[in-house]
Coordinates of C-alpha atoms in Angstrom, one line a residue:
M166 CA 133.4 163.9 123.2
L167 CA 131.4 160.7 123.1
V168 CA 129.5 159.7 126.3
E169 CA 127.7 156.4 126.0
G170 CA 127.6 156.9 122.3
K171 CA 126.2 160.4 122.5
N172 CA 128.2 163.2 121.0
I173 CA 128.5 166.1 123.4
E174 CA 130.4 169.4 123.6
T175 CA 133.8 169.1 125.3
P176 CA 133.1 169.7 129.0
A177 CA 134.8 172.3 131.1
V178 CA 138.1 171.5 132.7
G179 CA 137.6 169.7 136.0
T180 CA 134.2 168.2 135.1
T181 CA 133.9 164.8 136.7
A182 CA 132.5 161.6 135.3
L183 CA 129.8 161.7 137.9
E184 CA 128.7 165.2 136.7
L185 CA 128.4 163.9 133.1
L186 CA 126.5 160.8 134.3
Q187 CA 123.9 163.0 136.0
R188 CA 123.7 165.4 133.1
V189 CA 124.0 163.1 130.1
C190 CA 122.9 159.7 131.3
P191 CA 120.6 160.2 134.4
E192 CA 119.0 156.9 133.7
L193 CA 122.2 155.2 134.8
A194 CA 122.3 156.9 138.2
G195 CA 122.4 154.1 140.8
V196 CA 123.5 151.6 138.1
A197 CA 127.0 153.0 137.2
V198 CA 129.8 152.4 139.6
A199 CA 132.9 153.6 137.6
A200 CA 133.8 155.2 134.3
N201 CA 135.7 153.7 131.4
M202 CA 137.6 156.6 129.9
D203 CA 139.4 155.8 126.7
N204 CA 139.6 152.1 127.9
E205 CA 141.0 153.0 131.3
I206 CA 138.8 152.4 134.4
H207 CA 138.5 155.4 136.8
D208 CA 136.2 156.5 139.7
L209 CA 133.2 158.5 138.9
Q210 CA 134.9 161.2 141.0
N211 CA 137.7 161.5 138.4
P212 CA 137.9 164.5 136.1
V213 CA 137.3 163.6 132.4
D214 CA 139.9 166.1 131.2
G215 CA 141.4 164.9 127.9
C216 CA 139.0 162.0 127.5
G217 CA 137.6 161.3 124.1
R218 CA 135.2 158.4 124.7
L219 CA 133.5 157.6 128.0
T220 CA 131.2 154.8 128.9
F221 CA 130.0 153.8 132.4
V222 CA 130.8 150.5 134.2
R223 CA 127.6 148.9 135.4
Q224 CA 127.3 147.4 138.8
D225 CA 126.2 144.0 137.4
S226 CA 129.4 143.5 135.4
Q227 CA 132.5 141.7 136.5
E228 CA 134.4 145.0 136.7
G229 CA 131.5 146.5 138.6
W230 CA 131.4 143.9 141.3
E231 CA 135.2 144.2 141.6
V232 CA 134.8 147.9 142.3
Y233 CA 132.1 147.0 144.8
R234 CA 134.2 144.4 146.7
R235 CA 137.1 146.9 146.8
S236 CA 134.8 149.5 148.3
V237 CA 133.3 147.1 150.9
T238 CA 136.9 146.1 151.8
F239 CA 137.7 149.8 152.4
L240 CA 134.5 150.1 154.5
L241 CA 135.7 147.2 156.6
I242 CA 139.2 148.7 157.1
T243 CA 137.6 152.0 158.0
A244 CA 135.3 150.3 160.6
V245 CA 138.2 148.4 162.2
H246 CA 140.3 151.6 162.4
E247 CA 137.5 153.5 164.1
M248 CA 136.8 150.7 166.6
A249 CA 140.4 149.7 167.3
P250 CA 142.9 152.2 165.9
E251 CA 145.9 150.0 167.0
A252 CA 144.6 146.9 165.2
E253 CA 146.1 145.9 161.8
V254 CA 144.1 144.7 158.9
R255 CA 145.7 142.4 156.3
V256 CA 143.8 141.6 153.2
D257 CA 145.2 138.2 152.3
F258 CA 143.6 136.0 149.7
S259 CA 140.4 134.7 148.1
A260 CA 139.1 131.3 149.4
N261 CA 136.1 129.7 150.9
G262 CA 133.7 131.7 148.8
G263 CA 135.1 135.1 150.0
L264 CA 138.1 137.2 150.9
F265 CA 140.2 136.1 153.9
I266 CA 141.2 139.1 156.0
E267 CA 143.4 139.0 159.1
V268 CA 142.7 141.4 162.0
L269 CA 145.8 141.6 164.2
G270 CA 146.1 143.3 167.6
W271 CA 142.4 143.4 168.3
P272 CA 141.9 144.4 172.0
G273 CA 141.3 141.3 174.1
G274 CA 141.9 138.9 171.2
F275 CA 139.9 138.4 168.0
R276 CA 136.7 136.3 168.4
A277 CA 133.4 135.7 166.7
E278 CA 131.9 138.5 168.8
S279 CA 134.5 140.8 167.3
V280 CA 133.3 140.0 163.8
Q281 CA 129.7 140.7 164.8
A282 CA 130.7 144.1 166.2
I283 CA 132.6 145.0 163.0
D284 CA 129.6 143.9 160.9
Q285 CA 127.3 146.2 163.0
H286 CA 129.7 149.2 162.7
M287 CA 130.1 148.7 159.0
R288 CA 126.3 148.7 158.6
A289 CA 126.1 151.9 160.7
I290 CA 128.5 153.6 158.3
V291 CA 126.4 152.4 155.4
A292 CA 123.3 153.9 157.0
E293 CA 125.2 157.2 157.4
R294 CA 125.6 157.4 153.6
R295 CA 129.1 158.5 154.3
P296 CA 131.1 159.9 151.4
I297 CA 134.2 158.2 150.2
V298 CA 136.3 161.1 149.0
K299 CA 139.1 160.8 146.5
R300 CA 141.9 163.3 146.8
F301 CA 145.0 163.8 144.7
L302 CA 148.1 164.5 146.7
P303 CA 151.7 165.3 145.8
R304 CA 153.7 162.1 146.3
A305 CA 155.8 163.6 149.2
E306 CA 152.7 164.7 151.0
A307 CA 151.1 161.3 150.7
V308 CA 154.3 159.6 152.0
Q309 CA 154.3 161.9 155.0
L310 CA 150.6 161.2 155.6
F311 CA 151.2 157.4 155.8
K312 CA 154.3 157.7 157.9
Q313 CA 152.4 159.7 160.4
S314 CA 149.7 157.0 160.5
K315 CA 152.5 154.4 161.0
A316 CA 151.6 152.7 157.6
I317 CA 155.3 152.4 156.8
E318 CA 155.0 149.8 154.1
K319 CA 152.4 152.0 152.3
A320 CA 154.7 155.0 152.6
N321 CA 157.6 153.1 151.2
L322 CA 155.5 151.8 148.3
I323 CA 154.3 155.3 147.3
A324 CA 157.8 156.8 147.8
A325 CA 159.1 154.3 145.1
L326 CA 156.4 155.1 142.6
G327 CA 157.5 157.2 139.6
R328 CA 154.5 159.6 139.9
E329 CA 154.3 163.2 140.9
T330 CA 150.8 162.8 142.4
V331 CA 148.9 159.8 143.9
S332 CA 145.3 159.4 144.8
V333 CA 144.1 158.5 148.3
Y334 CA 140.6 157.8 149.6
A335 CA 139.0 159.2 152.8
C336 CA 136.0 157.8 154.7
G337 CA 135.4 160.0 157.7
A338 CA 138.7 160.7 159.4
Y339 CA 140.4 157.6 157.9
T340 CA 142.5 157.8 154.8
D341 CA 144.0 155.0 152.8
Y342 CA 145.7 154.2 149.5
L343 CA 144.0 151.6 147.4
Y344 CA 144.7 150.2 144.0
G345 CA 141.7 150.6 141.7
A346 CA 138.4 152.5 141.4
M347 CA 135.9 152.7 144.2
L348 CA 132.4 154.0 144.8
G349 CA 131.9 157.5 146.1
S350 CA 129.6 156.7 149.0
T351 CA 128.9 154.0 151.5
E352 CA 125.2 154.2 150.7
S353 CA 125.0 151.1 148.5
L354 CA 127.6 149.0 150.3
G355 CA 125.2 146.9 152.4
K356 CA 125.4 143.7 150.4
F357 CA 128.1 141.8 152.3
A358 CA 128.5 139.1 154.9
L359 CA 131.2 138.5 157.5
D360 CA 132.2 135.1 159.0
F361 CA 134.6 134.5 161.8
F362 CA 137.5 132.6 160.3
A363 CA 140.4 132.4 162.8
P364 CA 142.7 134.3 163.0
G365 CA 140.6 136.7 161.0
L366 CA 137.4 136.8 159.0
L367 CA 135.9 136.0 155.7
L368 CA 134.3 138.8 153.7
R369 CA 131.7 137.7 151.2
T370 CA 130.3 140.1 148.5
P371 CA 128.3 139.6 145.3
S372 CA 129.7 138.7 141.9
V373 CA 128.4 138.0 138.4
A374 CA 128.5 134.2 139.2
S375 CA 126.3 134.7 142.3
G376 CA 123.7 136.7 140.3
G377 CA 124.4 139.9 142.3
E378 CA 123.6 138.2 145.7
V379 CA 126.0 137.5 148.5
P380 CA 127.2 134.0 147.9
P381 CA 127.2 131.3 150.6
A382 CA 130.5 130.4 152.3
K383 CA 132.1 127.5 150.5
P384 CA 134.6 125.6 152.7
Q385 CA 137.9 124.9 150.9
P386 CA 140.2 123.5 153.6
K387 CA 142.9 122.3 151.2
L388 CA 143.1 125.5 149.3
S389 CA 143.1 127.4 152.6
R390 CA 146.0 125.3 153.9
V391 CA 148.2 125.9 150.8
L392 CA 147.5 129.6 151.0
Q393 CA 148.5 129.6 154.6
Q394 CA 151.7 127.8 153.6
A395 CA 152.3 130.6 151.1
K396 CA 152.1 133.1 153.9
R397 CA 154.6 131.1 155.9
W398 CA 157.0 131.1 152.9
A399 CA 156.7 134.8 152.7
D400 CA 157.5 135.1 156.4
I401 CA 160.6 132.8 156.0
L402 CA 161.8 135.1 153.1
H403 CA 160.9 138.3 155.1
C404 CA 158.9 139.4 152.0
D405 CA 155.3 140.1 152.9
Y406 CA 154.9 143.1 150.6
V407 CA 156.3 144.4 147.4
P408 CA 158.5 147.1 149.1
D409 CA 160.3 144.2 151.0
L410 CA 161.1 142.5 147.7
N411 CA 162.3 145.8 146.1
R412 CA 164.5 146.5 149.2
A413 CA 166.1 143.1 149.0
N414 CA 166.7 143.6 145.2
R415 CA 168.3 147.0 145.8
G416 CA 170.4 145.7 148.7
G417 CA 172.0 142.9 146.6
K418 CA 170.1 140.2 148.5
I419 CA 167.9 139.0 145.7
G420 CA 170.1 136.0 145.0
D421 CA 169.4 134.6 148.4
I422 CA 165.6 135.3 148.0
I423 CA 165.7 133.3 144.7
R424 CA 167.7 130.4 146.2
V425 CA 165.5 130.0 149.2
S426 CA 162.3 130.4 147.2
E427 CA 163.5 127.6 144.8
A428 CA 164.5 125.4 147.8
L429 CA 161.1 125.8 149.4
Q430 CA 159.4 124.5 146.2
E431 CA 161.9 121.7 145.7
K432 CA 161.3 120.6 149.3
S433 CA 157.6 120.6 148.7
I434 CA 157.9 118.5 145.5
A435 CA 160.2 116.1 147.3
Q436 CA 157.6 115.7 150.0
I437 CA 154.9 114.9 147.5
A438 CA 157.2 112.3 145.8
D439 CA 158.1 110.8 149.2
H440 CA 154.4 110.3 150.0
I441 CA 153.7 108.7 146.7
A442 CA 156.7 106.4 147.2
E443 CA 155.5 105.4 150.6
K444 CA 152.3 104.1 149.1
A445 CA 153.7 103.0 145.7
D446 CA 151.9 99.7 145.7
D447 CA 148.6 101.5 145.7
L448 CA 149.3 104.9 144.0
R449 CA 149.8 103.9 140.4
L450 CA 148.1 106.8 138.5
I451 CA 149.3 110.3 139.3
L452 CA 146.9 113.0 137.9
I453 CA 148.1 116.6 137.7
A454 CA 145.7 119.5 136.9
G455 CA 145.7 123.2 137.3
P456 CA 144.7 126.4 135.6
S457 CA 146.6 128.1 132.7
S458 CA 150.2 129.1 133.3
S459 CA 150.5 127.2 136.6
G460 CA 153.8 125.6 135.4
K461 CA 152.2 122.1 135.2
T462 CA 154.7 120.7 132.7
S463 CA 157.8 121.8 134.6
F464 CA 156.2 120.5 137.9
A465 CA 155.5 117.1 136.3
Q466 CA 159.2 116.9 135.2
R467 CA 160.5 117.8 138.6
L468 CA 158.1 115.4 140.3
R469 CA 159.3 112.6 137.9
I470 CA 162.9 113.3 139.0
Q471 CA 162.0 113.2 142.7
L472 CA 160.2 109.9 142.1
R473 CA 163.3 108.5 140.5
V474 CA 165.2 109.5 143.6
N475 CA 162.8 107.3 145.5
G476 CA 163.5 104.3 143.2
L477 CA 160.4 104.6 141.0
E478 CA 160.5 104.7 137.2
P479 CA 157.5 106.9 136.3
V480 CA 156.2 107.1 132.7
A481 CA 154.3 110.1 131.3
I482 CA 151.3 109.8 129.0
S483 CA 149.7 112.8 127.3
L484 CA 146.0 113.3 127.5
D485 CA 146.2 115.2 124.2
D486 CA 146.6 111.9 122.4
Y487 CA 143.1 110.9 123.5
F488 CA 141.3 113.6 121.7
R489 CA 138.5 112.4 119.5
N490 CA 138.6 113.0 115.8
R491 CA 137.8 116.6 115.1
V492 CA 134.5 115.8 113.4
D493 CA 133.4 114.1 116.7
T494 CA 134.5 117.0 118.9
P495 CA 131.6 118.8 120.7
R496 CA 131.0 122.4 119.9
T497 CA 130.5 125.5 122.0
P498 CA 127.1 127.4 121.8
E499 CA 128.9 129.7 119.3
G500 CA 129.7 126.8 117.0
A501 CA 133.5 126.5 117.7
Y502 CA 135.2 123.2 118.6
D503 CA 135.2 122.8 122.4
Y504 CA 138.5 121.1 123.1
E505 CA 138.3 121.8 126.8
A506 CA 135.1 119.8 127.3
L507 CA 135.6 116.3 128.8
E508 CA 133.6 114.9 125.9
A509 CA 136.4 116.1 123.5
L510 CA 138.4 113.2 124.9
D511 CA 137.9 109.5 124.2
V512 CA 137.3 108.7 127.9
P513 CA 136.3 105.1 127.4
L514 CA 139.5 104.3 125.4
F515 CA 141.6 106.2 128.0
N516 CA 140.1 104.1 130.9
E517 CA 140.5 100.9 129.0
Q518 CA 144.2 101.4 128.3
M519 CA 145.0 102.7 131.8
V520 CA 143.4 99.5 133.3
Q521 CA 145.4 97.3 130.9
L522 CA 148.6 99.1 131.7
L523 CA 148.1 98.8 135.5
R524 CA 147.4 95.1 135.0
G525 CA 150.8 94.8 133.3
E526 CA 149.4 94.3 129.8
E527 CA 150.9 95.6 126.7
V528 CA 149.1 98.5 124.9
E529 CA 149.6 100.7 121.9
L530 CA 148.8 104.3 122.6
P531 CA 147.0 106.5 120.1
Y532 CA 148.6 109.6 118.6
Y533 CA 146.5 112.7 117.9
N534 CA 147.6 114.6 114.8
F535 CA 146.7 118.2 115.4
L536 CA 147.2 119.2 111.8
T537 CA 144.7 116.7 110.4
G538 CA 142.5 116.6 113.5
E539 CA 142.5 112.8 113.4
R540 CA 143.7 109.9 115.6
E541 CA 146.6 107.8 114.2
W542 CA 148.1 104.5 115.2
G543 CA 151.6 103.2 114.8
H544 CA 153.3 106.4 116.1
Y545 CA 154.2 104.8 119.4
A546 CA 155.7 101.3 119.9
P547 CA 153.5 99.0 122.1
F548 CA 154.7 98.9 125.7
S549 CA 153.9 97.7 129.2
I550 CA 154.8 99.0 132.7
A551 CA 156.3 97.4 135.7
P552 CA 154.8 97.6 139.3
N553 CA 157.4 100.3 140.2
Q554 CA 156.3 102.5 137.2
P555 CA 153.5 104.9 138.2
I556 CA 151.8 106.7 135.3
I557 CA 151.9 110.5 135.3
I558 CA 149.0 112.2 133.5
E559 CA 148.9 116.0 133.1
G560 CA 145.7 117.7 131.9
I561 CA 142.9 120.0 132.8
H562 CA 140.5 117.1 133.7
G563 CA 142.9 115.3 135.9
L564 CA 140.9 116.0 139.1
N565 CA 137.5 115.1 137.6
E566 CA 136.7 111.5 138.7
K567 CA 134.8 110.9 135.4
L568 CA 138.1 111.0 133.5
S569 CA 139.5 107.9 135.2
A570 CA 136.3 106.3 136.6
A571 CA 137.5 102.7 135.8
I572 CA 140.5 103.0 138.1
P573 CA 139.8 102.6 141.8
R574 CA 140.2 105.8 143.8
K575 CA 142.8 104.2 146.1
N576 CA 145.1 103.7 143.1
K577 CA 145.0 107.4 142.1
Y578 CA 146.9 110.4 143.5
K579 CA 145.5 113.7 142.4
I580 CA 147.6 116.9 142.4
Y581 CA 146.3 120.4 142.0
I582 CA 148.8 123.0 141.0
S583 CA 148.3 126.8 140.8
A584 CA 150.4 130.0 141.2
L585 CA 148.9 131.2 144.5
T586 CA 150.8 134.5 145.0
Q587 CA 152.2 134.9 148.5
L588 CA 153.3 138.5 148.0
N589 CA 150.9 141.5 148.5
V590 CA 151.4 145.1 147.3
D591 CA 150.8 146.2 150.9
A592 CA 148.6 145.2 153.8
H593 CA 145.4 146.4 152.0
N594 CA 146.2 145.7 148.3
R595 CA 146.5 142.1 147.3
I596 CA 147.8 140.7 144.1
P597 CA 145.1 138.5 142.5
T598 CA 146.4 135.1 141.5
T599 CA 144.7 135.4 138.1
S600 CA 146.7 138.6 137.3
A601 CA 150.0 136.9 138.2
R602 CA 149.1 134.0 135.9
L603 CA 148.1 136.3 133.1
V604 CA 151.5 138.0 133.3
R605 CA 153.2 134.6 133.0
R606 CA 151.0 133.7 130.0
L607 CA 151.6 137.0 128.2
V608 CA 155.4 136.5 128.5
R609 CA 155.4 132.8 127.5
D610 CA 152.9 133.2 124.6
Y611 CA 155.0 136.0 123.1
Q612 CA 158.3 134.2 123.5
F613 CA 157.4 130.7 122.5
R614 CA 154.1 130.8 120.7
G615 CA 154.5 134.1 118.7
S616 CA 151.3 135.6 120.2
S617 CA 151.0 139.3 120.9
A618 CA 149.7 140.6 124.2
L619 CA 146.5 141.7 122.4
K620 CA 145.9 138.1 121.2
T621 CA 146.6 136.7 124.7
L622 CA 144.4 139.2 126.4
R623 CA 141.6 138.6 123.9
Q624 CA 141.7 134.8 124.6
W625 CA 141.9 135.2 128.4
P626 CA 138.1 135.4 129.1
D627 CA 137.6 132.1 127.3
V628 CA 140.5 130.5 129.2
R629 CA 139.0 131.7 132.5
K630 CA 135.6 130.3 131.5
G631 CA 137.2 126.9 130.8
E632 CA 139.0 127.0 134.2
E633 CA 135.7 127.9 136.0
A634 CA 133.9 125.0 134.3
H635 CA 136.6 122.2 134.3
I636 CA 139.2 122.9 137.0
F637 CA 138.1 125.0 139.9
P638 CA 135.0 122.9 140.8
F639 CA 137.2 119.9 141.4
Q640 CA 140.2 121.5 143.2
E641 CA 139.2 120.2 146.6
E642 CA 139.2 116.6 145.3
A643 CA 143.0 116.8 145.0
D644 CA 145.0 114.7 147.4
V645 CA 147.6 117.5 147.6
M646 CA 147.9 121.1 146.3
F647 CA 151.1 122.6 145.1
N648 CA 151.8 126.3 144.9
S649 CA 153.9 127.1 141.9
A650 CA 154.2 130.9 142.6
L651 CA 157.7 132.2 143.3
I652 CA 157.8 135.3 145.5
Y653 CA 160.4 137.0 143.2
E654 CA 158.9 136.2 139.8
L655 CA 156.9 139.4 139.1
G656 CA 160.1 141.4 139.5
V657 CA 161.6 139.2 136.7
L658 CA 158.6 139.0 134.5
R659 CA 158.0 142.8 134.6
K660 CA 160.6 143.8 132.1
Y661 CA 159.3 141.2 129.6
A662 CA 155.6 142.1 130.1
K663 CA 155.9 145.9 130.1
P664 CA 156.7 146.5 126.4
L665 CA 154.1 143.8 125.4
L666 CA 151.4 145.6 127.4
E667 CA 152.4 149.0 126.2
A668 CA 151.9 147.8 122.6
V669 CA 148.2 147.0 123.1
P670 CA 146.3 149.7 121.1
A671 CA 144.5 152.3 123.2
E672 CA 141.4 151.9 121.2
A673 CA 141.2 148.1 121.8
P674 CA 138.8 146.9 124.6
E675 CA 141.7 144.8 125.9
H676 CA 143.6 148.0 126.8
V677 CA 141.5 148.1 130.0
M678 CA 143.3 145.0 131.3
A679 CA 146.6 146.0 129.8
R680 CA 146.5 149.3 131.7
K681 CA 145.6 147.5 134.9
L682 CA 148.6 145.1 134.5
L683 CA 150.9 147.9 133.7
D684 CA 149.9 149.9 136.8
F685 CA 150.3 146.8 138.9
C686 CA 153.8 146.0 137.4
A687 CA 154.8 149.6 138.2
Y688 CA 155.1 148.7 141.9
F689 CA 158.0 146.3 141.2
D690 CA 161.6 147.0 140.5
D691 CA 163.2 145.0 137.7
I692 CA 165.1 142.0 138.9
T693 CA 168.0 141.5 136.5
A694 CA 169.8 138.7 138.3
E695 CA 168.4 136.0 136.0
D696 CA 171.6 134.0 136.2
E697 CA 170.6 133.2 139.8
I698 CA 167.5 131.4 138.6
P699 CA 168.2 127.6 138.2
N700 CA 167.5 126.0 134.8
N701 CA 164.9 123.7 136.3
S702 CA 162.9 126.5 137.9
L703 CA 159.2 126.7 137.1
L704 CA 159.8 130.3 136.1
R705 CA 162.0 129.1 133.2
E706 CA 159.0 127.6 131.5
F707 CA 157.9 131.3 130.9
I708 CA 161.1 133.2 130.4
G709 CA 163.2 130.5 128.7
K710 CA 166.4 128.5 129.2
S711 CA 164.5 125.7 130.9
V712 CA 166.2 122.3 131.0
F713 CA 162.8 120.7 130.3
F714 CA 162.1 122.6 127.1
K715 CA 164.4 122.3 124.1

């Protein structure tokens, strides 16, 4: 067996990763927070039985800080349970520089003083150096445990899993089921901050981006509002958690869920179009931006139709045609062409032509030949636009004011679109938006771009890096945010994604993420009623048969 590159004798059955850490790599004590066993992430408490290659996850890695935040979240849930056993904790979403968590049923109402009291109790548990104990229970026993504690949605979730045993965590007298590895003690969990954020609180923990320190709160009122809208949509659909969706699917009610979900999105798009139409004299340039696999292209098409309903005749222009010649494209530090940099676009030409069009002048748009890497002219006929023809621009830099600096701000309408998942696994286990988008991308890239899951997973870190640099910093500059997530979509995508993820080789580093996504997909039942999904649905962009893609 290899442990951090050291060849050791196969350990006795039942030996834990922690025991090997202390015996083989004592220099990593206090640094390692989890174990990578044959490209699967486990707690240090996990037995290493059958493992051939083991490395340790360091605290200062992205994976390490995810383990840390999960552990601090469990610490918070434990503290609330000990202080107010009847209160309910709901881990909702990431925003405002932290994790928004609701605390319902707090005695006397939840206030800023309540948050201070929870903070103090959490730090008292940290000072106790209380163990976080992992136990493996037969599934039936775990179901009974959570039924007794009135965590019914958790009991239903575990009951539906196709596993003989499940792992639970105990901190003192409190036991919970959490998705993912955690630390084995509260001793090092003191790096956190809590803020009162009605009707709950904001939990802030360190990350790689914050250099291992607790980051400051970052107000994101627009993002918070659209996330709250997502919660309202889940309430309308009576689908707060995955077991609710599975129950609707098994009960033959999934068609209604699909139709209402689609109607909620259509109404939201129509409201955006109505607002643009009300100010059509001013709002001439509509800029759409969002991270990968948000459904931007389908959204832009559906917005165009709703604008037509309002009597407008929008035209769409592709930012891709404004790429500079390849030889003039900036490069990354590694020497590759950086097509995601703003400087990869001919921004002066874009601004010049947009100003001309908005004045009613005739222009000839450039055409970018991706095969030759050069700009060409004569591909498009010269044209002009009328006052009732807003220009729709879709691209990653749409929210960046530098892209369209020559056009007055009052003439622009910026739209941020992302798939902000409104469905949680259960009250304490959320579905990260990035994971949901990655499943979308895996399915789309395989079906329409011929990319294996391994290739897509390998590219994902660079995609995320581009989003962090060019999209997320500008999201609050949007005039409106649109949530492209559909509450039922992961039940549909699961059957497409599962075989792709299972094909990722166990020896590939990307198997870590593939395994995570497979475990996460296991919570969902397959939704087979695809005929119920309309052909203009945003989901069709990823599974096929979209009216917008021929």
